[in-house]
Structure formats: C-alpha cells, structure tokens
Short mmCIF file of C-alpha atoms in Angstrom, two decimals:
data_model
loop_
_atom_site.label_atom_id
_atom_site.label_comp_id
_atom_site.label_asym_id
_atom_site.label_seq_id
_atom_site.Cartn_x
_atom_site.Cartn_y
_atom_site.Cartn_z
CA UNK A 727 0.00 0.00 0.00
CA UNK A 728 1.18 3.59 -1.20
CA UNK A 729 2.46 5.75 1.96
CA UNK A 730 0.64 9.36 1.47
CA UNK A 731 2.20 12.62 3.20
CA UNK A 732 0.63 15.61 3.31
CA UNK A 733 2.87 18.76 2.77
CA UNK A 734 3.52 19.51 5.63
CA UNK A 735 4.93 16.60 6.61
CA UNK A 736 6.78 16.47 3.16
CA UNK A 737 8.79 19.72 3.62
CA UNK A 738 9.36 18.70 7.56
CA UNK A 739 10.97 15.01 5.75
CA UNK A 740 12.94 17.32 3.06
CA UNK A 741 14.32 20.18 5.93
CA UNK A 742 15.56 17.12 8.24
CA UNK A 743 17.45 15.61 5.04
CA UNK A 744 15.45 12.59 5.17
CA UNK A 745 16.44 9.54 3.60
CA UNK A 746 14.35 7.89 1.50
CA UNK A 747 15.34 4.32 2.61
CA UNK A 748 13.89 5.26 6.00
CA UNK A 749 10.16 4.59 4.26
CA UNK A 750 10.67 0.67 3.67
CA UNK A 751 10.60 0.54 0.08
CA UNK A 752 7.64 2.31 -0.35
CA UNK A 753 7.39 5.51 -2.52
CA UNK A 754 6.75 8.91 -1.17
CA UNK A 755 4.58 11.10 -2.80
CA UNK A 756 4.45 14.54 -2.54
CA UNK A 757 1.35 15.08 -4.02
CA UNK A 758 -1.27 17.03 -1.52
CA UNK A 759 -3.72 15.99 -0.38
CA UNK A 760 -7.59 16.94 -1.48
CA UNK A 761 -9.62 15.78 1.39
CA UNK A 762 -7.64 17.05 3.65
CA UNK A 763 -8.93 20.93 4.32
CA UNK A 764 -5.65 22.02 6.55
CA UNK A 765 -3.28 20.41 4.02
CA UNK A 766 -4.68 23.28 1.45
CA UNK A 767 -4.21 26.09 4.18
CA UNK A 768 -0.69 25.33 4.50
CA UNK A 769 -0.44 24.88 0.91
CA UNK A 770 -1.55 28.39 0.54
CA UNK A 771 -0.32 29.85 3.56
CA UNK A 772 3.87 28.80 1.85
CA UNK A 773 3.16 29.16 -1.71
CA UNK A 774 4.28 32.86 -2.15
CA UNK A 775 7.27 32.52 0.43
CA UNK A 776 8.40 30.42 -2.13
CA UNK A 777 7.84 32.49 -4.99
CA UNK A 778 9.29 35.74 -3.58
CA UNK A 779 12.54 33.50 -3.16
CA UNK A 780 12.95 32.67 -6.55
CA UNK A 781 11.73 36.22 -7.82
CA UNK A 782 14.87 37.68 -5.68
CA UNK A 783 17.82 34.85 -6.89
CA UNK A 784 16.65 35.97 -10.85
CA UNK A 785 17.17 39.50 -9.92
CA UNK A 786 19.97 40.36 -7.63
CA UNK A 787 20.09 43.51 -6.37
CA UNK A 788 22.83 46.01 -4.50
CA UNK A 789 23.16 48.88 -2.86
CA UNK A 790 25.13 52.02 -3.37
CA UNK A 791 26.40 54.20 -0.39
CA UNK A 792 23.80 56.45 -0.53
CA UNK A 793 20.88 54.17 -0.24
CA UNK A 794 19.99 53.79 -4.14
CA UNK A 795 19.12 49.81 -4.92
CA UNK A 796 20.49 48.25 -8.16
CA UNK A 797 19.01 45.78 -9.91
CA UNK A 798 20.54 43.22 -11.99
CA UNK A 799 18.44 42.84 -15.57
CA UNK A 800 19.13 40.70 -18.24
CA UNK A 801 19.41 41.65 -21.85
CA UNK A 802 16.31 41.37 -23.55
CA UNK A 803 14.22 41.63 -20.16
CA UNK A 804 10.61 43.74 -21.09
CA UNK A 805 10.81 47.25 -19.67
CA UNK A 806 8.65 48.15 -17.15
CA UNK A 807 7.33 51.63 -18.80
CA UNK A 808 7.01 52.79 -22.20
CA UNK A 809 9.90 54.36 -24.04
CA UNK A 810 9.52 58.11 -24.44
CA UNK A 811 9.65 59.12 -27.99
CA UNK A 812 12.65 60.43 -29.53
CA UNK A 813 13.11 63.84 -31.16
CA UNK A 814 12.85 62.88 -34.61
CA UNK A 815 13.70 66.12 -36.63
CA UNK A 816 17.60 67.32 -37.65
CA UNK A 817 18.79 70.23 -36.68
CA UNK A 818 17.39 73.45 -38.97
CA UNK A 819 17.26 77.00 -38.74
CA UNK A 820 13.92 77.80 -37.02
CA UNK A 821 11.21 79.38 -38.99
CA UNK A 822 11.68 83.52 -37.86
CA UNK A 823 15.46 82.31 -39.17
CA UNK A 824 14.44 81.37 -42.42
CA UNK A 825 12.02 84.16 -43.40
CA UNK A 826 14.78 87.01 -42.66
CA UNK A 827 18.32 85.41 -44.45
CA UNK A 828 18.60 85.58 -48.25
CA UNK A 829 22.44 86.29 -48.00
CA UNK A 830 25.62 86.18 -45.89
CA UNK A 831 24.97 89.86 -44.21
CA UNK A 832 21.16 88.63 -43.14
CA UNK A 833 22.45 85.63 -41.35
CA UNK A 834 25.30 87.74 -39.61
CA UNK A 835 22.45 89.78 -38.48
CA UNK A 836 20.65 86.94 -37.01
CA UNK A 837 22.97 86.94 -34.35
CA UNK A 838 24.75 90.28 -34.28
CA UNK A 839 21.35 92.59 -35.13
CA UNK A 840 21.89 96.70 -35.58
CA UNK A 841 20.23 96.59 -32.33
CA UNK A 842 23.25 95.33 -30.78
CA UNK A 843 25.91 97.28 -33.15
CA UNK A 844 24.56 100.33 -32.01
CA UNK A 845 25.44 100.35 -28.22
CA UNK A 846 28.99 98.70 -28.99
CA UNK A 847 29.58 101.75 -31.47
CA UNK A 848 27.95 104.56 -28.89
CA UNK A 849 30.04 102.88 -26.22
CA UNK A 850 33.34 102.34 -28.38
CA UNK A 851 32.98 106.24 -29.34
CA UNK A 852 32.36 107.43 -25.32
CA UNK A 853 35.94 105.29 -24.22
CA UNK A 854 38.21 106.76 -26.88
CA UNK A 855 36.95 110.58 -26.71
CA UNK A 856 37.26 110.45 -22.74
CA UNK A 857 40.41 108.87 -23.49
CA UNK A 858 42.18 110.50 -26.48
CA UNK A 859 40.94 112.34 -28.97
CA UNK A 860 37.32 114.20 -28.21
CA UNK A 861 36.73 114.38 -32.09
CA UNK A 862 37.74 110.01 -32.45
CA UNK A 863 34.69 108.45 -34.55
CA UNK A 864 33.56 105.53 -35.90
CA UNK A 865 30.36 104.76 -38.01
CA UNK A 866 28.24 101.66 -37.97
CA UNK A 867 29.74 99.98 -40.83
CA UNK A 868 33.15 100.95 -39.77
CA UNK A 869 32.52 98.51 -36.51
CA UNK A 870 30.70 95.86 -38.98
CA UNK A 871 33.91 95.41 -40.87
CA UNK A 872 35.92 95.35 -37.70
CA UNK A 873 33.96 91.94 -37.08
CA UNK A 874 34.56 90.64 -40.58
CA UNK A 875 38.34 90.97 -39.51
CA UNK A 876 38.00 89.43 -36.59
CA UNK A 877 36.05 86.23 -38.09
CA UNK A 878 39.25 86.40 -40.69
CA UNK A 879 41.75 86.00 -38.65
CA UNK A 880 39.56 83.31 -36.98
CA UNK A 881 40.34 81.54 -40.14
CA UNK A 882 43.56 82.72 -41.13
CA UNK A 883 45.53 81.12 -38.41
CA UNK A 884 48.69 83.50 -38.44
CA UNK A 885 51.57 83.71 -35.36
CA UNK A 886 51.13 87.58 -34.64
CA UNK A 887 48.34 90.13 -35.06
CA UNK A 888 50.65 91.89 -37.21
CA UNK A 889 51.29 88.96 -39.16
CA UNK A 890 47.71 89.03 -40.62
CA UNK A 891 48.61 92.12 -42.82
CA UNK A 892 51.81 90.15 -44.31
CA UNK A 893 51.99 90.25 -47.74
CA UNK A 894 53.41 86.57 -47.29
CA UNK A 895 51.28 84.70 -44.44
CA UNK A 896 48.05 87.67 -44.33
CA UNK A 897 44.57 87.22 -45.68
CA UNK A 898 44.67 89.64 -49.04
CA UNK A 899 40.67 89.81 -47.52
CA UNK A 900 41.59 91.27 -44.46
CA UNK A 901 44.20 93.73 -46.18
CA UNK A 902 41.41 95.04 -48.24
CA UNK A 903 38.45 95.76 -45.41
CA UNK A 904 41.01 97.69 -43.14
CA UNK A 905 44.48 99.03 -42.29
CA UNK A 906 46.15 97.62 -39.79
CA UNK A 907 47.00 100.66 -37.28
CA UNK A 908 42.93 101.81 -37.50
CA UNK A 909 42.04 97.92 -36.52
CA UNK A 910 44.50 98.34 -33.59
CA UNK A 911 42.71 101.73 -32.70
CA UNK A 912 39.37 100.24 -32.46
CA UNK A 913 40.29 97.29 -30.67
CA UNK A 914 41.80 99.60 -28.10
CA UNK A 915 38.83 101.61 -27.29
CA UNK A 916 36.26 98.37 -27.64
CA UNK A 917 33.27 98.26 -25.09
CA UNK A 918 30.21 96.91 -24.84
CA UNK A 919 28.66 98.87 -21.83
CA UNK A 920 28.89 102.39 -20.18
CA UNK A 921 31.84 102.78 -18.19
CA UNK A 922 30.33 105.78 -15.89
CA UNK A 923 27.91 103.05 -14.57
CA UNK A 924 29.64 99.76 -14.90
CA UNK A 925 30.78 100.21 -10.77
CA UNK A 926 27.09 100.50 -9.45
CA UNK A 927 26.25 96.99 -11.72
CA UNK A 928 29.48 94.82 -11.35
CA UNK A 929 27.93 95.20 -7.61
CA UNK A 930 24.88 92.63 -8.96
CA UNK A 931 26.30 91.57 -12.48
CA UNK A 932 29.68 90.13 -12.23
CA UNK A 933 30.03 89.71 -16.08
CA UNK A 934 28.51 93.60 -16.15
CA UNK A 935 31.06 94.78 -18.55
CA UNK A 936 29.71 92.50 -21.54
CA UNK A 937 26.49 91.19 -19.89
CA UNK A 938 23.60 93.04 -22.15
CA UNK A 939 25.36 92.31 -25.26
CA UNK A 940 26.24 89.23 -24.34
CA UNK A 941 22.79 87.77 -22.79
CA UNK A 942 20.90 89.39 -26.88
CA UNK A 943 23.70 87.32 -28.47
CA UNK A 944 22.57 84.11 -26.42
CA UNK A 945 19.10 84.65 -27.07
CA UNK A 946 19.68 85.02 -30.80
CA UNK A 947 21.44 81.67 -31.27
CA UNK A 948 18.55 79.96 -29.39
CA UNK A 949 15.75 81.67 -31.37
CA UNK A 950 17.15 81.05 -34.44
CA UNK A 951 18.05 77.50 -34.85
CA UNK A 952 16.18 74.12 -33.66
CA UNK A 953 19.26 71.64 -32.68
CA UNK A 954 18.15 68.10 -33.35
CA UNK A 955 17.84 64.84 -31.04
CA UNK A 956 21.54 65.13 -29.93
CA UNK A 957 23.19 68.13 -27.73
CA UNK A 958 26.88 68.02 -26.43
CA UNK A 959 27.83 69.68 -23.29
CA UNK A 960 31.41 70.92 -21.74
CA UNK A 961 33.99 73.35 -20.88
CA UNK A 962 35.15 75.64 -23.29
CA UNK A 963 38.54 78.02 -22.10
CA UNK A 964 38.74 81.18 -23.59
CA UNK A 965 42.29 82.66 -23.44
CA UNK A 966 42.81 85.93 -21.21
CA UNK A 967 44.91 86.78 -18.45
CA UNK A 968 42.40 89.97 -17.62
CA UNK A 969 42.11 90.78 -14.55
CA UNK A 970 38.61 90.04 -13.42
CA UNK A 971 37.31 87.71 -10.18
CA UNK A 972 36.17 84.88 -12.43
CA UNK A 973 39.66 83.95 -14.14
CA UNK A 974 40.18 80.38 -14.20
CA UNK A 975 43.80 78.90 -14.27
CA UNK A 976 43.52 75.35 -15.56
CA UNK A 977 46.97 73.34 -15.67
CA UNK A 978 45.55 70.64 -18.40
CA UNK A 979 44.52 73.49 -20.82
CA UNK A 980 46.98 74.54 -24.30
CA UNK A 981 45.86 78.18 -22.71
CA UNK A 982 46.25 77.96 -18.98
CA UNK A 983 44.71 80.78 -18.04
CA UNK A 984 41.18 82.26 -19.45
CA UNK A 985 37.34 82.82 -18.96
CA UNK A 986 35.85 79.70 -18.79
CA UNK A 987 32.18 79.12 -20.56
CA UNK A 988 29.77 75.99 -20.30
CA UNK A 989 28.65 75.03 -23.90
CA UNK A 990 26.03 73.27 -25.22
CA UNK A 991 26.29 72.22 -29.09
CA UNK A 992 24.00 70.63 -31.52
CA UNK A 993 25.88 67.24 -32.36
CA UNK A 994 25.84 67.16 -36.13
CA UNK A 995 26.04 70.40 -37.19
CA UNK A 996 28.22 71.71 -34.07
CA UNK A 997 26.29 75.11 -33.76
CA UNK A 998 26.26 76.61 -30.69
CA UNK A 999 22.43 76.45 -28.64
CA UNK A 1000 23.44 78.03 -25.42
CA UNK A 1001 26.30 79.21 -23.38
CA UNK A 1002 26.68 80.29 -19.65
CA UNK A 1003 29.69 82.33 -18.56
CA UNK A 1004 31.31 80.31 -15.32
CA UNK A 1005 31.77 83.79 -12.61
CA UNK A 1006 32.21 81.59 -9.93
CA UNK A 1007 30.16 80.78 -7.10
CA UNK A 1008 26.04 81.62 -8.01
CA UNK A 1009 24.47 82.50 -4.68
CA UNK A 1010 20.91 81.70 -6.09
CA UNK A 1011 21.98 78.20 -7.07
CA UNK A 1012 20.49 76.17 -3.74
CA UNK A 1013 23.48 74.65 -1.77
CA UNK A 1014 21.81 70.91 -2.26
CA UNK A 1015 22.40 71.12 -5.98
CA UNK A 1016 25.14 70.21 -7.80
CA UNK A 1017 27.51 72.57 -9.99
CA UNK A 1018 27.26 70.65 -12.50
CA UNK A 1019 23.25 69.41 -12.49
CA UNK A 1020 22.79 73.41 -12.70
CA UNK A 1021 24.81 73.76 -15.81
CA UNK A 1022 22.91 71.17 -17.87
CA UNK A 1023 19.41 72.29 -16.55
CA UNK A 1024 19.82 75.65 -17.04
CA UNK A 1025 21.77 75.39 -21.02
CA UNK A 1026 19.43 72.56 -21.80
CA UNK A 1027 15.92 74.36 -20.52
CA UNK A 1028 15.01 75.60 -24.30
CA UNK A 1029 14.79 72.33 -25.18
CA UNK A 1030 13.48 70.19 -23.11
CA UNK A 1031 10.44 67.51 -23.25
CA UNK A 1032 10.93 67.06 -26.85
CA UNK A 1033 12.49 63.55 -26.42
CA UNK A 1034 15.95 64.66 -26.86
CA UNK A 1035 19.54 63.22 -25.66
CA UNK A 1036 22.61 64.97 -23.96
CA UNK A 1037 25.55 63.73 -23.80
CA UNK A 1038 27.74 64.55 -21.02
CA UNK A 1039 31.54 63.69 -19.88
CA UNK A 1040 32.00 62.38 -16.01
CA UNK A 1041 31.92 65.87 -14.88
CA UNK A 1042 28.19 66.25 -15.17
CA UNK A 1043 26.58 62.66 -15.40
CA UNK A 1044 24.99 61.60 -12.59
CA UNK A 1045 21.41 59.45 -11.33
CA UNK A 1046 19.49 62.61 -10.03
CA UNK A 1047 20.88 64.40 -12.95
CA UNK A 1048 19.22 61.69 -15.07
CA UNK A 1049 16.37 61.48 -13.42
CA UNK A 1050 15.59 65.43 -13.02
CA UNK A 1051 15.55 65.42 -17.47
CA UNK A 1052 14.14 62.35 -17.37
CA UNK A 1053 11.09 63.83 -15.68
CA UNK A 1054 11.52 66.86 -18.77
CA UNK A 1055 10.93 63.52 -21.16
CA UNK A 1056 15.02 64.15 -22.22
CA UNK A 1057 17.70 61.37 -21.88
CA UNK A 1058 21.01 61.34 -21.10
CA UNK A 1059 24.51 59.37 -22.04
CA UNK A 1060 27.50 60.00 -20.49
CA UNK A 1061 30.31 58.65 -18.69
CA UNK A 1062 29.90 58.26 -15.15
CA UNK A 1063 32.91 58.91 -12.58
CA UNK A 1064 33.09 55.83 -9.83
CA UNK A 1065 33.46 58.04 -6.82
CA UNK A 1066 30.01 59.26 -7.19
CA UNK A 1067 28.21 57.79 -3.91
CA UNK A 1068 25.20 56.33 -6.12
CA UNK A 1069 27.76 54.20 -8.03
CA UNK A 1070 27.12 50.67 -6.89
CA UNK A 1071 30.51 49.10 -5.05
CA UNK A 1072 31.02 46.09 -8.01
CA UNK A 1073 31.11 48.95 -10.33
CA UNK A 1074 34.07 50.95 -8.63
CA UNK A 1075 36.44 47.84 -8.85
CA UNK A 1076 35.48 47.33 -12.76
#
C-alpha cells in the first residue's frame, strides 16, 4: 500500500534531510492531499514565500552608499514603462530664421542685429573721446567690418596680429576691409557697456562689462536654430589673463589661463544652442544642488520635453541628474565617474 504525506509533513521530511530508505521501500509522494482541508491552508499559507525567493535569486540587487538599490536585468528583459519618444527632426534654422536670411549679411544679423551694433559703437565712441581724442569716430559699418576681420583671422591662423597684414602669411581679404594701425585703434577703445555706470552693476552683475550684449547674443542663437535629437555639453577656455574675479587657471589646458564658458552644441552640425559664462560661485543656485546638475538644466531648458539626448563627460553625469531630465521627457549618455556615492561598489572595482 502507497504511503501518502501531506505537505507539511513532506517539507518537515525534506528540511531534516530525510532519507528515503527510511520509508521501507515504499514511494513517497508529494502530491497534496484533497480531502484534507488544513493540508490546502498550508499549501496556501507557503506558496508565495516560495515564490518571492525565486523572484529575488533571478534578480539580484545592491546597494550604493547612498541608499539607491540596483538591480541586476538581463538583456532582452521587457521594460517596465514605455519608451519616451525620440526627437525625430535634424537640426534646422527655425522658422523667424528662415524668413529674414537671403544672403551672408542677413544671417550675420541673425545673431549680431543693428540693435546690438549700435550700443557697442555709442560705447566704443564714449571710451576713446574720454580717453584721447574728443573728435575720435567711428560709423556703424566701420565697426561691422571690424567683425569681418575678426572672423578672418579666426580663419587665417597667423603667429602675430601683425602677421595678418603680411603680404606673405596675411589674408589679401583682411588687407582690403582695413588698415592695420585703424584695426588696432578700435580694438583699443572696444566696449560693450557704459563705463560711468559699470561700478554700481558689477555690484549685482559680475560679467557687467559684456552682460547686455552678451545675454541678446545668447538669445539670438537659441531663437534662431532648432538643434536636433543630440546636444553636447562641456567646458570651453577662452584665453585671457584679464584681470577680473572669475579667471580660471587650468593646468591641463593649451591656454592655462582664461574665462571659462559651459557650452552646449548641436551634435551634427556643431552650432552653438546656449552658453553660460562660469563667474564663480552663483548665490541663487540652492546649496543641495550640484555645480554641474545646474549647468545642464539651465543650457538645456530651451529644449526640453521634446524627447531629446545629452551627452555629457563624467563631470556632469549623474542618477538625479538623469532622473531630473528624465522627468523633462530628455535622456542622457554620459560617462559616469566611480566616486560618485550612487555608483554601486562592483562597479568601482570594474
């Protein structure tokens, strides 16, 4: 006759290491049994203890320093939301962009309007009469082809200013827009704001000395182009050695010394969609936030929840970085430096 255990007694047999000799040839089942009303209970009652073990062995899990729990997920494993959508457009000139350029001068003025011209040259005028000469001028178009030179000889790579009006290693261009000694006198006088009340705003506007000029140029590059699905950000150095409370010295630099800017370019076409001066420590940036979550929020705010990716270097990645634009339906890639706290421990010995 067949012996018949009910579960319980079953699991007891298989947690003592029973031997199945012990049962004088007879089989074991381990079949419940039906009739029996409290064998169901405590079939029901160890069921999902059970389950919830095997759930947690097929997904191991770990936990980074600062409390954030890793899961392990194999490739192929069904996501548990839905995908955002992508950005699917390229990058084009927006449609205010496209209605005003039909040549080279149109698009220059995109970006660099009369609007703008006029306080550099009203400013420009003010420095060199107070200066030198009361009876010094310059008209508009005079300043105008002062910038052409300047995008030259951004060009034209030459050793020396002076060497840019060499008959040998000079642009013939830049010969023929302007002498060299009245390019030097402009540059000399240059300014973008009023000097009798730069001292009462540098107390509230560090970057006071460039900052209305600078913040319609910004707003013109946004306005007129739409970047596509990928945006860059990073450092950019800009040589100096002026004198000014935000100079950064950076040893790893070609240029060690210079004004450092936060960039953020369109991938494909590299055009520039924003840029933030660095002046050093914001005091409206809250003291819980990250340098460098600020940066990215604040160049990439234009263009968010459009589905669109930045990419970042180790500087800026980081999980509440990805999960603030992830809530802004924007992705992120980046590198990711192992000292960060949410950085699992298995990771930091990889």
């Amino acid at each position: 006759m067949q012996r018949r255990f009910t579960t319980q007694e079953a699991l007891e047999l298989i947690l003592n290491n029973a031997n199945p000799c012990d049962s004088d040839g007879e089989d074991i089942n381990l079949q419940p049994n039906s009739d029996s009303d409290s064998e169901l209970s405590s079939d029901d009652a160890t069921a999902p203890h059970l389950e919830k073990r095997a759930r947690l062995e097929s997904e191991p899990t770990e936990t980074a320093k600062e409390g954030t729990v890793w899961h392990e997920e194999h490739v192929g494993t069904i996501l548990r939301f839905t995908p955002m959508e992508p950005y699917a457009a390229d990058g084009e000139p927006t449609a205010k962009a496209r209605r005003r350029i039909r040549s080279r001068l149109q698009s220059f003025l995109c970006f660099i309007t009369v609007g703008m011209l006029r306080p550099i040259q009203e400013w420009t005028i003010q420095h060199a009469q107070q200066t030198e000469q009361t009876d010094w001028f310059m008209i508009l178009h005079e300043l105008m082809a002062f910038i052409s030179v300047i995008i030259l000889r951004g060009v034209t790579k030459v050793p020396s200013l002076r060497d840019s009006w060499s008959a040998c290693l000079g642009n013939p261009l830049i010969t023929g827009i302007m002498s060299r000694n009245r390019f030097q006198d402009i540059m000399r006088h240059l300014r973008f704001d009023d000097m009798f009340t730069r001292s009462e705003r540098v107390q509230t506007d560090k970057f006071a000395a460039i900052s209305d000029v600078w913040g319609s140029f910004v707003t013109n590059c946004i306005t007129c182009y739409n970047p596509g699905r990928h945006i860059t950000i990073d450092e950019q150095l800009f040589p100096s050695k002026t004198r000014c409370c935000f100079l950064q010295y950076i040893a790893t630099k070609p240029d060690k010394f210079g004004i450092k800017f936060w960039v953020a370019c369109d991938l494909k076409t590299k055009y520039i969609c924003n840029v933030l001066p660095y002046l050093g420590k914001d005091p409206s940036r809250p003291s819980e936030e990250r340098l460098s979550e600020s940066v990215v929020m604040k160049l990439m705010e234009p263009f968010m929840d459009k589905g669109r990716t930045v990419t970042t270097d180790n500087f800026f990645t980081s999980l509440t970085l990805a999960r603030r634009l992830l809530s802004r339906k924007t992705t992120i890639l980046g590198t990711v430096n192992k000292i960060r706290r949410e950085i699992p421990q298995s990771t930091r010995k990889m």
